[in-house]
Coordinates of C-alpha atoms and ligand atoms in Angstrom, one line a residue:
X190 CA 0.0 0.0 0.0
X191 CA 1.1 3.6 -0.5
X192 CA 0.1 6.5 1.8
X193 CA -2.1 9.3 0.7
X194 CA -1.0 12.9 1.5
X195 CA -3.7 13.0 4.2
X196 CA -2.3 9.8 5.8
X197 CA 1.3 11.1 5.7
X198 CA 0.1 14.1 7.6
X199 CA -2.2 12.3 10.0
X200 CA 0.5 9.8 11.0
X201 CA 3.5 12.1 10.7
X202 CA 4.4 11.9 14.4
X203 CA 4.5 8.1 14.1
X204 CA 6.4 8.2 10.8
X205 CA 9.1 10.5 12.3
X206 CA 9.9 7.8 14.9
X207 CA 12.7 5.4 13.6
X208 CA 10.9 2.5 15.5
X209 CA 7.7 3.1 13.5
X210 CA 8.4 4.9 10.2
X211 CA 6.3 4.2 7.1
X212 CA 6.9 0.5 7.6
X213 CA 5.5 0.4 11.1
X214 CA 2.6 2.6 10.2
X215 CA 1.8 0.2 7.3
X216 CA 1.8 -2.7 9.8
X217 CA -0.6 -0.8 12.1
X218 CA -3.0 0.0 9.2
X219 CA -2.9 -3.7 8.1
X220 CA -3.5 -5.1 11.7
X221 CA -6.6 -6.4 13.3
X222 CA -7.2 -5.9 17.1
X223 CA -10.2 -7.1 19.1
X224 CA -11.1 -5.2 22.3
X225 CA -13.3 -7.2 24.7
X226 CA -15.1 -4.7 27.0
X227 CA -15.9 -1.1 26.1
X228 CA -15.5 0.2 29.6
X229 CA -12.8 1.7 31.8
X230 CA -9.9 -0.1 30.2
X231 CA -11.4 -0.5 26.7
X232 CA -12.3 3.2 26.3
X233 CA -8.7 4.6 26.3
X234 CA -7.4 1.5 24.5
X235 CA -10.0 1.9 21.7
X236 CA -9.4 5.7 21.4
X237 CA -5.6 5.4 21.1
X238 CA -5.7 2.4 18.7
X239 CA -8.2 4.2 16.5
X240 CA -6.1 7.3 16.5
X241 CA -3.0 5.2 15.8
X242 CA -4.6 3.9 12.6
X243 CA -5.0 0.2 13.6
X244 CA -6.9 -0.7 10.4
X245 CA -9.5 -3.1 11.7
X246 CA -10.7 -2.9 15.3
X247 CA -13.4 -5.2 16.8
X248 CA -15.1 -4.2 20.0
X249 CA -17.3 -6.5 22.0
X250 CA -19.6 -5.6 24.9
X251 CA -23.2 -6.5 25.7
X252 CA -24.0 -3.5 27.8
X253 CA -25.6 -0.1 27.3
X254 CA -24.0 3.0 28.7
X255 CA -25.0 3.8 32.3
X256 CA -24.6 7.2 34.0
X257 CA -22.3 5.6 36.5
X258 CA -19.9 4.6 33.7
X259 CA -19.1 8.2 32.7
X260 CA -16.8 8.8 35.7
X261 CA -14.1 6.7 33.9
X262 CA -15.3 5.3 30.6
X263 CA -14.2 8.4 28.6
X264 CA -15.2 7.0 25.2
X265 CA -18.9 7.6 26.2
X266 CA -20.6 10.9 26.7
X267 CA -23.7 12.0 28.6
X268 CA -26.0 11.9 25.5
X269 CA -24.9 8.2 25.0
X270 CA -26.6 7.0 28.3
X271 CA -28.7 3.9 27.4
X272 CA -27.1 3.5 24.0
X273 CA -25.2 0.2 23.4
X274 CA -21.6 0.8 24.4
X275 CA -20.2 -0.7 21.2
X276 CA -22.2 1.8 19.1
X277 CA -21.2 4.7 21.3
X278 CA -17.5 3.6 21.1
X279 CA -17.6 3.1 17.3
X280 CA -19.0 6.6 16.8
X281 CA -16.1 8.2 18.7
X282 CA -13.4 5.9 17.1
X283 CA -14.5 6.6 13.5
X284 CA -14.9 10.3 14.3
X285 CA -11.2 10.4 15.3
X286 CA -10.1 8.4 12.3
X287 CA -12.2 7.6 9.3
X288 CA -9.3 5.5 7.9
X289 CA -10.2 2.6 10.2
X290 CA -12.9 -0.1 10.1
X291 CA -14.7 -0.8 13.4
X292 CA -16.7 -4.0 13.8
X293 CA -19.1 -4.2 16.8
X294 CA -20.2 -7.3 18.7
X295 CA -23.0 -6.4 21.0
X296 CA -22.9 -9.7 22.9
X297 CA -21.7 -11.4 26.0
X298 CA -18.4 -13.2 25.3
X299 CA -18.8 -16.8 26.4
X300 CA -17.2 -20.2 25.7
X301 CA -19.8 -20.7 23.0
X302 CA -18.6 -17.7 20.9
X303 CA -15.1 -16.7 22.0
X304 CA -13.1 -18.8 19.5
X305 CA -15.1 -17.5 16.6
X306 CA -14.8 -14.0 17.9
X307 CA -11.0 -14.0 18.3
X308 CA -10.2 -16.0 15.2
X309 CA -10.2 -13.0 12.8
X310 CA -7.8 -10.9 15.0
X311 CA -4.0 -10.6 15.4
X312 CA -4.1 -9.3 19.0
X313 CA -6.7 -9.3 21.8
X314 CA -7.2 -6.8 24.6
X315 CA -8.9 -8.0 27.7
X316 CA -10.8 -5.0 29.0
X317 CA -13.3 -7.0 31.0
X318 CA -14.3 -6.5 34.6
X319 CA -14.7 -9.9 36.2
X320 CA -12.6 -13.0 36.8
X321 CA -14.7 -15.6 34.8
X322 CA -14.3 -13.4 31.7
X323 CA -10.5 -13.0 32.3
X324 CA -10.0 -16.8 32.6
X325 CA -12.1 -17.4 29.6
X326 CA -10.2 -14.9 27.5
X327 CA -6.9 -16.4 28.7
X328 CA -7.8 -20.0 28.0
X329 CA -9.2 -19.2 24.5
X330 CA -6.2 -17.2 23.5
X331 CA -3.8 -19.9 24.7
X332 CA -5.8 -22.6 22.9
X333 CA -6.1 -20.5 19.7
X334 CA -2.4 -19.3 20.0
X335 CA -3.4 -15.6 20.1
X336 CA -1.4 -12.9 21.9
X337 CA -3.4 -10.8 24.3
X338 CA -3.0 -8.0 26.9
X339 CA -4.4 -8.7 30.4
X340 CA -5.3 -5.9 32.7
X341 CA -7.2 -5.3 35.9
X342 CA -8.0 -2.2 38.0
X343 CA -9.6 -1.7 41.3
X344 CA -9.6 1.3 43.8
X345 CA -6.1 2.9 43.3
X346 CA -4.4 -0.2 41.9
X347 CA -3.9 -1.6 38.5
X348 CA -2.0 -4.5 36.9
X349 CA -1.0 -5.5 33.4
X350 CA 0.7 -8.4 31.6
X351 CA 1.0 -9.5 28.0
X352 CA 0.8 -13.1 26.8
X353 CA 2.5 -14.1 23.6
X354 CA 2.4 -17.9 22.7
X355 CA 5.7 -19.5 23.4
X356 CA 7.1 -16.5 25.3
X357 CA 6.4 -16.6 29.1
X358 CA 3.5 -17.4 31.3
X359 CA -0.2 -17.0 30.7
X360 CA -2.7 -15.5 33.1
X361 CA -3.6 -18.9 34.5
X362 CA 0.1 -19.6 35.2
X363 CA 0.0 -16.6 37.6
X364 CA -3.4 -16.8 39.1
X365 CA -4.4 -20.5 38.5
X366 CA -8.1 -20.2 39.3
X367 CA -10.7 -17.4 40.0
X368 CA -10.8 -16.5 43.7
X369 CA -13.7 -17.8 45.7
X370 CA -16.7 -15.5 45.7
X371 CA -16.3 -14.6 49.4
X372 CA -12.7 -13.5 48.9
X373 CA -13.7 -10.9 46.4
X374 CA -15.1 -7.5 47.5
X375 CA -18.4 -6.7 46.0
X376 CA -17.3 -4.3 43.4
X377 CA -19.8 -1.6 43.8
X378 CA -18.4 -1.3 47.3
X379 CA -14.8 -1.4 46.1
X380 CA -14.8 1.5 43.6
X381 CA -12.1 2.6 41.3
X382 CA -10.4 6.0 40.6
X383 CA -11.4 7.1 37.1
X384 CA -7.9 7.9 35.8
X385 CA -6.7 4.4 36.6
X386 CA -8.6 3.1 33.5
X387 CA -6.8 5.8 31.5
X388 CA -3.4 4.8 32.7
X389 CA -3.7 1.0 32.5
X390 CA -5.9 1.0 29.3
X391 CA -3.4 3.3 27.6
X392 CA -0.6 0.9 28.6
X393 CA -2.6 -1.9 27.0
X394 CA -2.7 0.2 23.8
X395 CA 1.0 0.7 24.1
X396 CA 1.7 -3.0 24.4
X397 CA -0.6 -3.6 21.3
X398 CA 1.3 -1.1 19.2
X399 CA 4.7 -2.5 20.2
X400 CA 3.5 -6.0 19.4
X401 CA 2.3 -4.9 16.0
X402 CA 5.4 -2.9 15.0
X403 CA 7.7 -5.5 16.6
X404 CA 9.7 -3.1 18.6
X405 CA 10.7 -2.9 22.3
X406 CA 10.2 -5.3 25.1
X407 CA 6.7 -6.6 25.9
X408 CA 5.4 -7.4 29.4
X409 CA 5.8 -11.1 28.6
X410 CA 7.1 -12.9 31.7
X411 CA 6.3 -10.0 33.9
X412 CA 3.4 -8.5 35.7
X413 CA 3.4 -4.7 36.0
X414 CA 1.6 -3.4 39.1
X415 CA 0.8 0.2 39.8
X416 CA -0.2 1.8 43.1
X417 CA -1.5 5.3 42.5
X418 CA -1.4 6.3 46.2
X419 CA 2.3 5.5 46.6
X420 CA 3.0 6.3 42.9
X421 CA 4.9 3.1 42.5
X422 CA 5.2 0.9 39.4
X423 CA 6.6 -2.6 40.1
X424 CA 7.6 -5.2 37.5
X425 CA 7.4 -8.7 38.9
X426 CA 9.2 -11.4 36.9
X427 CA 7.0 -14.5 36.5
X428 CA 7.9 -17.8 35.0
X429 CA 5.7 -20.0 32.9
X430 CA 4.5 -23.0 35.0
X431 CA 5.0 -26.4 33.5
X432 CA 2.0 -27.6 35.4
X433 CA -0.3 -24.8 34.1
X434 CA -3.8 -26.3 33.3
X435 CA -3.9 -24.6 30.0
X436 CA -0.4 -23.7 28.7
X437 CA 1.5 -26.4 30.7
X438 CA 3.2 -29.5 29.4
X439 CA 0.1 -31.7 29.8
X440 CA -2.8 -29.3 29.7
X441 CA -6.1 -30.4 31.2
X442 CA -8.1 -27.5 29.6
X443 CA -8.4 -28.2 25.9
X444 CA -11.3 -26.0 25.1
X445 CA -12.7 -22.8 26.7
X446 CA -15.3 -23.2 29.3
X447 CA -17.5 -20.8 31.4
X448 CA -17.1 -20.4 35.1
X449 CA -20.3 -19.9 37.1
X450 CA -21.9 -16.6 36.4
X451 CA -19.7 -13.7 37.4
X452 CA -19.9 -13.4 41.2
X453 CA -18.4 -10.0 41.2
X454 CA -18.9 -7.1 38.8
X455 CA -15.5 -5.4 39.3
X456 CA -15.9 -1.7 38.6
X457 CA -13.2 -1.9 35.9
X458 CA -15.6 -2.1 33.0
Ligands
LIG169 ZN1 -0.3 -20.9 31.7

């Protein structure tokens, strides 16, 4: 492909970077990224990836915009309340960049549809807000050999890691199983500071761009944690576990499955 004058201007600050250049920008325009969850994490990730010119972006979310979402889900506006989140998100993304194609999936992601959903994409962003969804996305991506970005946010804390097949641990290597329901705070009680989604969701967009252009070090084999109150980022090295139930040497999980209905609706979405 060759760039139009408008594209050369739109992406000029990328093209100036030796790590991106026209070659990297072409990779971005030809890439396909699926964002699961159009909430606190998905909002900044979707906006930055749209602006960056990721050519095909899928966005999956079953919910409609609620007034209580607007404190952090910056892709949605007050007039969007009650509108399906995926449609509200698509409007903002295509307004930023008409170069890109946005496909919406207004559906709950489950074991029944996840392999189909992710099959057409090069990289997946987990922007969901509950443990069953996070384990489902992990297992499906490991089984389908798809790289993905995991993130979670609660209160003043966030965490992030990147899975790439054959390079380091998966989410299940680190967390093994969802916590028991009684161990998890009910999320409407827990709360989350709005800018936390902006920080961690933007880091997910950053990992996605680096994966696509093939530059820099990804958070494979490390979990990045962020505490906003102490302003500390920590990078914890984590090995792949040979005994992991999904990516280990003799995996017990050979196809994605649904845990019991989400016990906790973490306010990350
Ligand atoms: Zn694993």
